[in-house]
Amino acid sequence: MSDLSQRAPAGREAASLVFGIETSCDDTSVAVLENGRTLRAHLIAAQDVHRLYGGVVPELASRAHLELLPRLVARALQESHARPADLTAIAVTHAPGLVGSLVVGLSFAKAWGAALGIPVIGVNHIEAHLHSASLEHGESPLPAVALVVSGGHTELVEVREFGSYRWLGATLDDAAGEAYDKVAKRLGLGFPGGPVIDRLAAKGRPDAFDFPRPMLDRPGFDFSFSGLKTAVSTVLRGRGEPPFDEAFVADVAASFQAAVVETLVAKSMRAVDYVRARALNLGGGVACNSALRIALADACARRDVELRIPSPRLCADNAGMIAFTGARRLALGDRSGPELDAVASLEASGLTTA
């Protein structure tokens, strides 16, 4: 680690390099961002061990971060042709997420930042998702609505400007990605469930089963996917345990996905109309879903609203968006101190009251 602890030379002009660290869940990611815009390095290491257990095991995730992070940091510096002394700040996810995973990244960042004598910026990774499309597509037209949809979160947020948000709605139980994972597990499809269900849904009939569209008959912007998950389980109950017939699995996948997508699109468009938004920004792993992208593109086109979706690499939890958000906060004068701590829940992070 000696090459990671070089102090910046005295009197050095401020460099325009922000190093990003993301360890909120099971993916270890680092990035080097130049001038708040250009990724000189961006690495993501997925922890495939969780496939053995059908879900993320927090203790295993933390241990993997401990092992992976130093090597990824060294590799990112090498790929970006940067020295530690060239860095102007470190941006690190401090909320929300698995506490053990957050602590690993945060402790590394704080120790490294102290050794280099540079600021460490704590970043809420949900806020980073709100702006992840801007890293690729430039500044968003405002006001905008952001849909963050992942394994742990389903949030609808009005974005007035950077740092100014109004929470419109959220899931009351399972997040959309979590519902995908649980349905996939019940179908015997493994973990994570989103990609495989998306792939199988293309082969099935979306009207094969009349699954509910949760809470569409109620006003507001909140979501609920536990009842949809229960409806799928009810269909499967009389068929024993997997493996099931391939055509049957494809029909269940297609019908389930149709219900999720219709719900997400309807609520998102309700929010867009309410805010009179000029843009809809997506973030989170479920934003990779092909059916969701197609349906939102059609709905936004009919309203003349700009749809902004990050590339798949920037949809997941990644350090590129952390570095981007950290650079914005640094420009606004944010200088997180040694009291910066890991926060597990979104509600306790303070972002929803911003």
Short mmCIF file of N, CA and C in Angstrom, two decimals, residues 185-293:
data_model
loop_
_atom_site.label_atom_id
_atom_site.label_comp_id
_atom_site.label_asym_id
_atom_site.label_seq_id
_atom_site.Cartn_x
_atom_site.Cartn_y
_atom_site.Cartn_z
N LYS A 185 -36.09 -16.76 -8.04
CA LYS A 185 -35.73 -17.85 -7.13
C LYS A 185 -36.83 -18.90 -7.07
N ARG A 186 -38.08 -18.45 -7.02
CA ARG A 186 -39.21 -19.39 -6.98
C ARG A 186 -39.31 -20.18 -8.27
N LEU A 187 -38.89 -19.58 -9.39
CA LEU A 187 -38.92 -20.29 -10.68
C LEU A 187 -37.68 -21.16 -10.90
N GLY A 188 -36.74 -21.10 -9.97
CA GLY A 188 -35.52 -21.89 -10.11
C GLY A 188 -34.53 -21.31 -11.09
N LEU A 189 -34.52 -19.98 -11.22
CA LEU A 189 -33.69 -19.32 -12.23
C LEU A 189 -32.40 -18.73 -11.68
N GLY A 190 -32.19 -18.81 -10.38
CA GLY A 190 -30.94 -18.31 -9.81
C GLY A 190 -30.98 -16.83 -9.49
N PHE A 191 -29.81 -16.31 -9.11
CA PHE A 191 -29.66 -14.91 -8.67
C PHE A 191 -28.51 -14.27 -9.44
N PRO A 192 -28.64 -13.01 -9.84
CA PRO A 192 -29.81 -12.13 -9.72
C PRO A 192 -30.89 -12.48 -10.72
N GLY A 193 -32.12 -12.08 -10.41
CA GLY A 193 -33.25 -12.50 -11.22
C GLY A 193 -33.58 -11.62 -12.39
N GLY A 194 -33.23 -10.33 -12.31
CA GLY A 194 -33.64 -9.39 -13.34
C GLY A 194 -33.24 -9.76 -14.75
N PRO A 195 -31.95 -10.00 -15.01
CA PRO A 195 -31.54 -10.28 -16.39
C PRO A 195 -32.17 -11.54 -16.98
N VAL A 196 -32.28 -12.60 -16.18
CA VAL A 196 -32.81 -13.85 -16.73
C VAL A 196 -34.30 -13.75 -16.98
N ILE A 197 -35.05 -13.07 -16.11
CA ILE A 197 -36.48 -12.90 -16.35
C ILE A 197 -36.71 -12.02 -17.57
N ASP A 198 -35.92 -10.98 -17.72
CA ASP A 198 -36.03 -10.11 -18.90
C ASP A 198 -35.80 -10.92 -20.17
N ARG A 199 -34.81 -11.81 -20.15
CA ARG A 199 -34.50 -12.62 -21.33
C ARG A 199 -35.62 -13.62 -21.63
N LEU A 200 -36.12 -14.29 -20.60
CA LEU A 200 -37.17 -15.29 -20.80
C LEU A 200 -38.50 -14.64 -21.17
N ALA A 201 -38.74 -13.44 -20.67
CA ALA A 201 -40.02 -12.77 -20.94
C ALA A 201 -40.21 -12.54 -22.44
N ALA A 202 -39.11 -12.36 -23.17
CA ALA A 202 -39.19 -12.14 -24.61
C ALA A 202 -39.74 -13.37 -25.34
N LYS A 203 -39.70 -14.53 -24.68
CA LYS A 203 -40.17 -15.77 -25.30
C LYS A 203 -41.58 -16.15 -24.85
N GLY A 204 -42.11 -15.42 -23.87
CA GLY A 204 -43.40 -15.79 -23.30
C GLY A 204 -44.53 -14.85 -23.68
N ARG A 205 -45.71 -15.15 -23.16
CA ARG A 205 -46.92 -14.37 -23.45
C ARG A 205 -47.21 -13.45 -22.27
N PRO A 206 -47.18 -12.15 -22.45
CA PRO A 206 -47.41 -11.24 -21.32
C PRO A 206 -48.83 -11.26 -20.79
N ASP A 207 -49.77 -11.84 -21.56
CA ASP A 207 -51.16 -11.93 -21.10
C ASP A 207 -51.52 -13.34 -20.66
N ALA A 208 -50.52 -14.20 -20.47
CA ALA A 208 -50.82 -15.58 -20.08
C ALA A 208 -51.43 -15.65 -18.69
N PHE A 209 -51.02 -14.75 -17.79
CA PHE A 209 -51.56 -14.71 -16.44
C PHE A 209 -51.94 -13.27 -16.11
N ASP A 210 -53.07 -13.12 -15.47
CA ASP A 210 -53.59 -11.79 -15.16
C ASP A 210 -53.08 -11.35 -13.78
N PHE A 211 -51.82 -10.98 -13.74
CA PHE A 211 -51.23 -10.54 -12.48
C PHE A 211 -51.64 -9.10 -12.18
N PRO A 212 -51.74 -8.75 -10.89
CA PRO A 212 -52.19 -7.40 -10.52
C PRO A 212 -51.16 -6.33 -10.87
N ARG A 213 -51.67 -5.12 -11.09
CA ARG A 213 -50.84 -3.92 -11.26
C ARG A 213 -50.98 -3.14 -9.96
N PRO A 214 -50.05 -3.33 -9.02
CA PRO A 214 -50.26 -2.85 -7.64
C PRO A 214 -50.40 -1.34 -7.55
N MET A 215 -51.44 -0.90 -6.84
CA MET A 215 -51.67 0.48 -6.44
C MET A 215 -51.95 1.44 -7.59
N LEU A 216 -52.20 0.92 -8.79
CA LEU A 216 -52.53 1.82 -9.88
C LEU A 216 -53.91 2.44 -9.71
N ASP A 217 -54.74 1.81 -8.91
CA ASP A 217 -56.08 2.34 -8.68
C ASP A 217 -56.12 3.34 -7.53
N ARG A 218 -54.94 3.65 -6.98
CA ARG A 218 -54.88 4.61 -5.87
C ARG A 218 -54.14 5.87 -6.32
N PRO A 219 -54.49 7.02 -5.76
CA PRO A 219 -53.76 8.25 -6.11
C PRO A 219 -52.36 8.22 -5.51
N GLY A 220 -51.51 9.08 -6.00
CA GLY A 220 -50.17 9.16 -5.44
C GLY A 220 -49.15 8.41 -6.26
N PHE A 221 -47.95 8.33 -5.72
CA PHE A 221 -46.80 7.84 -6.48
C PHE A 221 -46.08 6.66 -5.82
N ASP A 222 -46.66 6.12 -4.75
CA ASP A 222 -46.00 5.01 -4.06
C ASP A 222 -46.21 3.70 -4.83
N PHE A 223 -45.30 2.75 -4.54
CA PHE A 223 -45.32 1.43 -5.17
C PHE A 223 -45.51 0.35 -4.10
N SER A 224 -45.93 -0.82 -4.55
CA SER A 224 -45.98 -2.00 -3.71
C SER A 224 -45.89 -3.22 -4.62
N PHE A 225 -44.91 -4.08 -4.35
CA PHE A 225 -44.74 -5.25 -5.21
C PHE A 225 -44.90 -6.57 -4.47
N SER A 226 -45.19 -6.53 -3.17
CA SER A 226 -45.32 -7.79 -2.42
C SER A 226 -46.55 -8.57 -2.87
N GLY A 227 -47.65 -7.87 -3.18
CA GLY A 227 -48.84 -8.56 -3.64
C GLY A 227 -48.65 -9.23 -5.00
N LEU A 228 -47.90 -8.58 -5.87
CA LEU A 228 -47.59 -9.17 -7.17
C LEU A 228 -46.74 -10.43 -6.99
N LYS A 229 -45.77 -10.35 -6.11
CA LYS A 229 -44.93 -11.52 -5.82
C LYS A 229 -45.79 -12.67 -5.28
N THR A 230 -46.76 -12.35 -4.41
CA THR A 230 -47.65 -13.37 -3.86
C THR A 230 -48.53 -13.98 -4.95
N ALA A 231 -48.97 -13.15 -5.89
CA ALA A 231 -49.80 -13.66 -6.98
C ALA A 231 -49.03 -14.66 -7.83
N VAL A 232 -47.74 -14.40 -8.07
CA VAL A 232 -46.91 -15.35 -8.81
C VAL A 232 -46.77 -16.65 -8.03
N SER A 233 -46.53 -16.54 -6.73
CA SER A 233 -46.39 -17.74 -5.88
C SER A 233 -47.66 -18.57 -5.89
N THR A 234 -48.81 -17.91 -5.94
CA THR A 234 -50.09 -18.64 -5.97
C THR A 234 -50.21 -19.47 -7.24
N VAL A 235 -49.78 -18.91 -8.37
CA VAL A 235 -49.81 -19.65 -9.63
C VAL A 235 -48.88 -20.86 -9.57
N LEU A 236 -47.75 -20.69 -8.90
CA LEU A 236 -46.76 -21.77 -8.87
C LEU A 236 -47.06 -22.83 -7.83
N ARG A 237 -47.90 -22.50 -6.86
CA ARG A 237 -48.10 -23.38 -5.71
C ARG A 237 -48.56 -24.77 -6.11
N GLY A 238 -49.42 -24.86 -7.09
CA GLY A 238 -49.95 -26.17 -7.46
C GLY A 238 -49.05 -26.96 -8.39
N ARG A 239 -47.89 -26.43 -8.72
CA ARG A 239 -47.01 -27.08 -9.68
C ARG A 239 -45.75 -27.66 -9.04
N GLY A 240 -45.71 -27.68 -7.73
CA GLY A 240 -44.57 -28.28 -7.06
C GLY A 240 -43.34 -27.38 -7.08
N GLU A 241 -42.19 -28.01 -7.21
CA GLU A 241 -40.92 -27.29 -7.18
C GLU A 241 -40.27 -27.30 -8.56
N PRO A 242 -39.40 -26.31 -8.82
CA PRO A 242 -38.70 -26.28 -10.11
C PRO A 242 -37.76 -27.48 -10.23
N PRO A 243 -37.40 -27.86 -11.48
CA PRO A 243 -37.63 -27.12 -12.73
C PRO A 243 -39.04 -27.30 -13.28
N PHE A 244 -39.54 -26.22 -13.90
CA PHE A 244 -40.84 -26.23 -14.54
C PHE A 244 -40.67 -26.29 -16.05
N ASP A 245 -41.78 -26.53 -16.73
CA ASP A 245 -41.80 -26.53 -18.20
C ASP A 245 -41.31 -25.18 -18.71
N GLU A 246 -40.47 -25.18 -19.75
CA GLU A 246 -39.86 -23.96 -20.25
C GLU A 246 -40.88 -22.95 -20.74
N ALA A 247 -41.89 -23.41 -21.45
CA ALA A 247 -42.91 -22.50 -21.96
C ALA A 247 -43.69 -21.86 -20.82
N PHE A 248 -43.97 -22.66 -19.79
CA PHE A 248 -44.68 -22.14 -18.61
C PHE A 248 -43.84 -21.07 -17.92
N VAL A 249 -42.56 -21.33 -17.73
CA VAL A 249 -41.67 -20.35 -17.08
C VAL A 249 -41.62 -19.06 -17.89
N ALA A 250 -41.53 -19.18 -19.21
CA ALA A 250 -41.49 -17.99 -20.05
C ALA A 250 -42.77 -17.18 -19.94
N ASP A 251 -43.91 -17.88 -19.87
CA ASP A 251 -45.19 -17.16 -19.73
C ASP A 251 -45.30 -16.46 -18.38
N VAL A 252 -44.86 -17.12 -17.32
CA VAL A 252 -44.87 -16.48 -16.00
C VAL A 252 -43.95 -15.27 -16.00
N ALA A 253 -42.76 -15.44 -16.56
CA ALA A 253 -41.80 -14.33 -16.61
C ALA A 253 -42.37 -13.15 -17.39
N ALA A 254 -42.96 -13.43 -18.54
CA ALA A 254 -43.51 -12.36 -19.38
C ALA A 254 -44.68 -11.66 -18.70
N SER A 255 -45.56 -12.42 -18.06
CA SER A 255 -46.72 -11.83 -17.39
C SER A 255 -46.30 -11.03 -16.17
N PHE A 256 -45.34 -11.56 -15.41
CA PHE A 256 -44.83 -10.83 -14.24
C PHE A 256 -44.17 -9.53 -14.68
N GLN A 257 -43.31 -9.62 -15.70
CA GLN A 257 -42.61 -8.42 -16.15
C GLN A 257 -43.58 -7.39 -16.70
N ALA A 258 -44.59 -7.81 -17.40
CA ALA A 258 -45.58 -6.88 -17.94
C ALA A 258 -46.25 -6.10 -16.81
N ALA A 259 -46.54 -6.78 -15.69
CA ALA A 259 -47.18 -6.12 -14.56
C ALA A 259 -46.24 -5.10 -13.92
N VAL A 260 -44.97 -5.47 -13.75
CA VAL A 260 -43.99 -4.56 -13.15
C VAL A 260 -43.79 -3.34 -14.03
N VAL A 261 -43.58 -3.58 -15.32
CA VAL A 261 -43.29 -2.48 -16.25
C VAL A 261 -44.48 -1.53 -16.35
N GLU A 262 -45.68 -2.07 -16.49
CA GLU A 262 -46.86 -1.21 -16.58
C GLU A 262 -47.00 -0.35 -15.34
N THR A 263 -46.73 -0.92 -14.18
CA THR A 263 -46.83 -0.17 -12.92
C THR A 263 -45.79 0.93 -12.85
N LEU A 264 -44.54 0.60 -13.17
CA LEU A 264 -43.47 1.59 -13.13
C LEU A 264 -43.71 2.73 -14.11
N VAL A 265 -44.16 2.39 -15.31
CA VAL A 265 -44.39 3.41 -16.33
C VAL A 265 -45.56 4.30 -15.94
N ALA A 266 -46.66 3.71 -15.49
CA ALA A 266 -47.84 4.49 -15.14
C ALA A 266 -47.54 5.47 -14.00
N LYS A 267 -46.84 5.00 -12.97
CA LYS A 267 -46.51 5.87 -11.84
C LYS A 267 -45.51 6.96 -12.27
N SER A 268 -44.56 6.59 -13.10
CA SER A 268 -43.57 7.56 -13.56
C SER A 268 -44.22 8.66 -14.39
N MET A 269 -45.14 8.28 -15.28
CA MET A 269 -45.81 9.29 -16.09
C MET A 269 -46.75 10.14 -15.25
N ARG A 270 -47.34 9.55 -14.23
CA ARG A 270 -48.16 10.34 -13.30
C ARG A 270 -47.30 11.41 -12.63
N ALA A 271 -46.08 11.04 -12.25
CA ALA A 271 -45.15 11.99 -11.62
C ALA A 271 -44.69 13.05 -12.62
N VAL A 272 -44.39 12.63 -13.83
CA VAL A 272 -43.96 13.57 -14.87
C VAL A 272 -45.05 14.62 -15.12
N ASP A 273 -46.29 14.18 -15.22
CA ASP A 273 -47.40 15.11 -15.45
C ASP A 273 -47.59 16.04 -14.27
N TYR A 274 -47.46 15.51 -13.08
CA TYR A 274 -47.66 16.30 -11.86
C TYR A 274 -46.60 17.40 -11.73
N VAL A 275 -45.36 17.04 -12.02
CA VAL A 275 -44.25 17.99 -11.90
C VAL A 275 -44.17 18.91 -13.12
N ARG A 276 -44.78 18.47 -14.24
CA ARG A 276 -44.59 19.12 -15.53
C ARG A 276 -43.11 19.07 -15.90
N ALA A 277 -42.58 17.87 -15.75
CA ALA A 277 -41.15 17.65 -15.94
C ALA A 277 -40.77 17.73 -17.41
N ARG A 278 -39.58 18.20 -17.63
CA ARG A 278 -39.03 18.26 -18.98
C ARG A 278 -38.21 17.02 -19.30
N ALA A 279 -37.87 16.24 -18.28
CA ALA A 279 -37.04 15.05 -18.50
C ALA A 279 -37.36 14.00 -17.45
N LEU A 280 -37.15 12.75 -17.83
CA LEU A 280 -37.23 11.62 -16.91
C LEU A 280 -35.87 10.94 -16.92
N ASN A 281 -35.23 10.88 -15.74
CA ASN A 281 -33.91 10.27 -15.60
C ASN A 281 -34.03 8.94 -14.88
N LEU A 282 -33.42 7.90 -15.43
CA LEU A 282 -33.45 6.58 -14.82
C LEU A 282 -32.13 6.28 -14.13
N GLY A 283 -32.22 5.46 -13.09
CA GLY A 283 -31.03 4.97 -12.42
C GLY A 283 -31.35 3.66 -11.71
N GLY A 284 -30.32 2.89 -11.40
CA GLY A 284 -30.52 1.61 -10.73
C GLY A 284 -30.47 0.45 -11.70
N GLY A 285 -30.19 -0.73 -11.17
CA GLY A 285 -29.98 -1.90 -12.01
C GLY A 285 -31.16 -2.28 -12.87
N VAL A 286 -32.39 -2.08 -12.38
CA VAL A 286 -33.57 -2.46 -13.16
C VAL A 286 -33.75 -1.53 -14.36
N ALA A 287 -33.05 -0.39 -14.37
CA ALA A 287 -33.10 0.50 -15.54
C ALA A 287 -32.48 -0.15 -16.77
N CYS A 288 -31.80 -1.28 -16.59
CA CYS A 288 -31.27 -2.04 -17.73
C CYS A 288 -32.35 -2.87 -18.42
N ASN A 289 -33.50 -3.02 -17.79
CA ASN A 289 -34.54 -3.89 -18.32
C ASN A 289 -35.02 -3.42 -19.68
N SER A 290 -35.01 -4.29 -20.66
CA SER A 290 -35.33 -3.90 -22.03
C SER A 290 -36.78 -3.48 -22.19
N ALA A 291 -37.70 -4.20 -21.57
CA ALA A 291 -39.11 -3.86 -21.71
C ALA A 291 -39.42 -2.52 -21.06
N LEU A 292 -38.79 -2.24 -19.92
CA LEU A 292 -39.00 -0.96 -19.25
C LEU A 292 -38.49 0.20 -20.10
N ARG A 293 -37.33 0.02 -20.70
CA ARG A 293 -36.76 1.08 -21.54
C ARG A 293 -37.67 1.38 -22.74
#
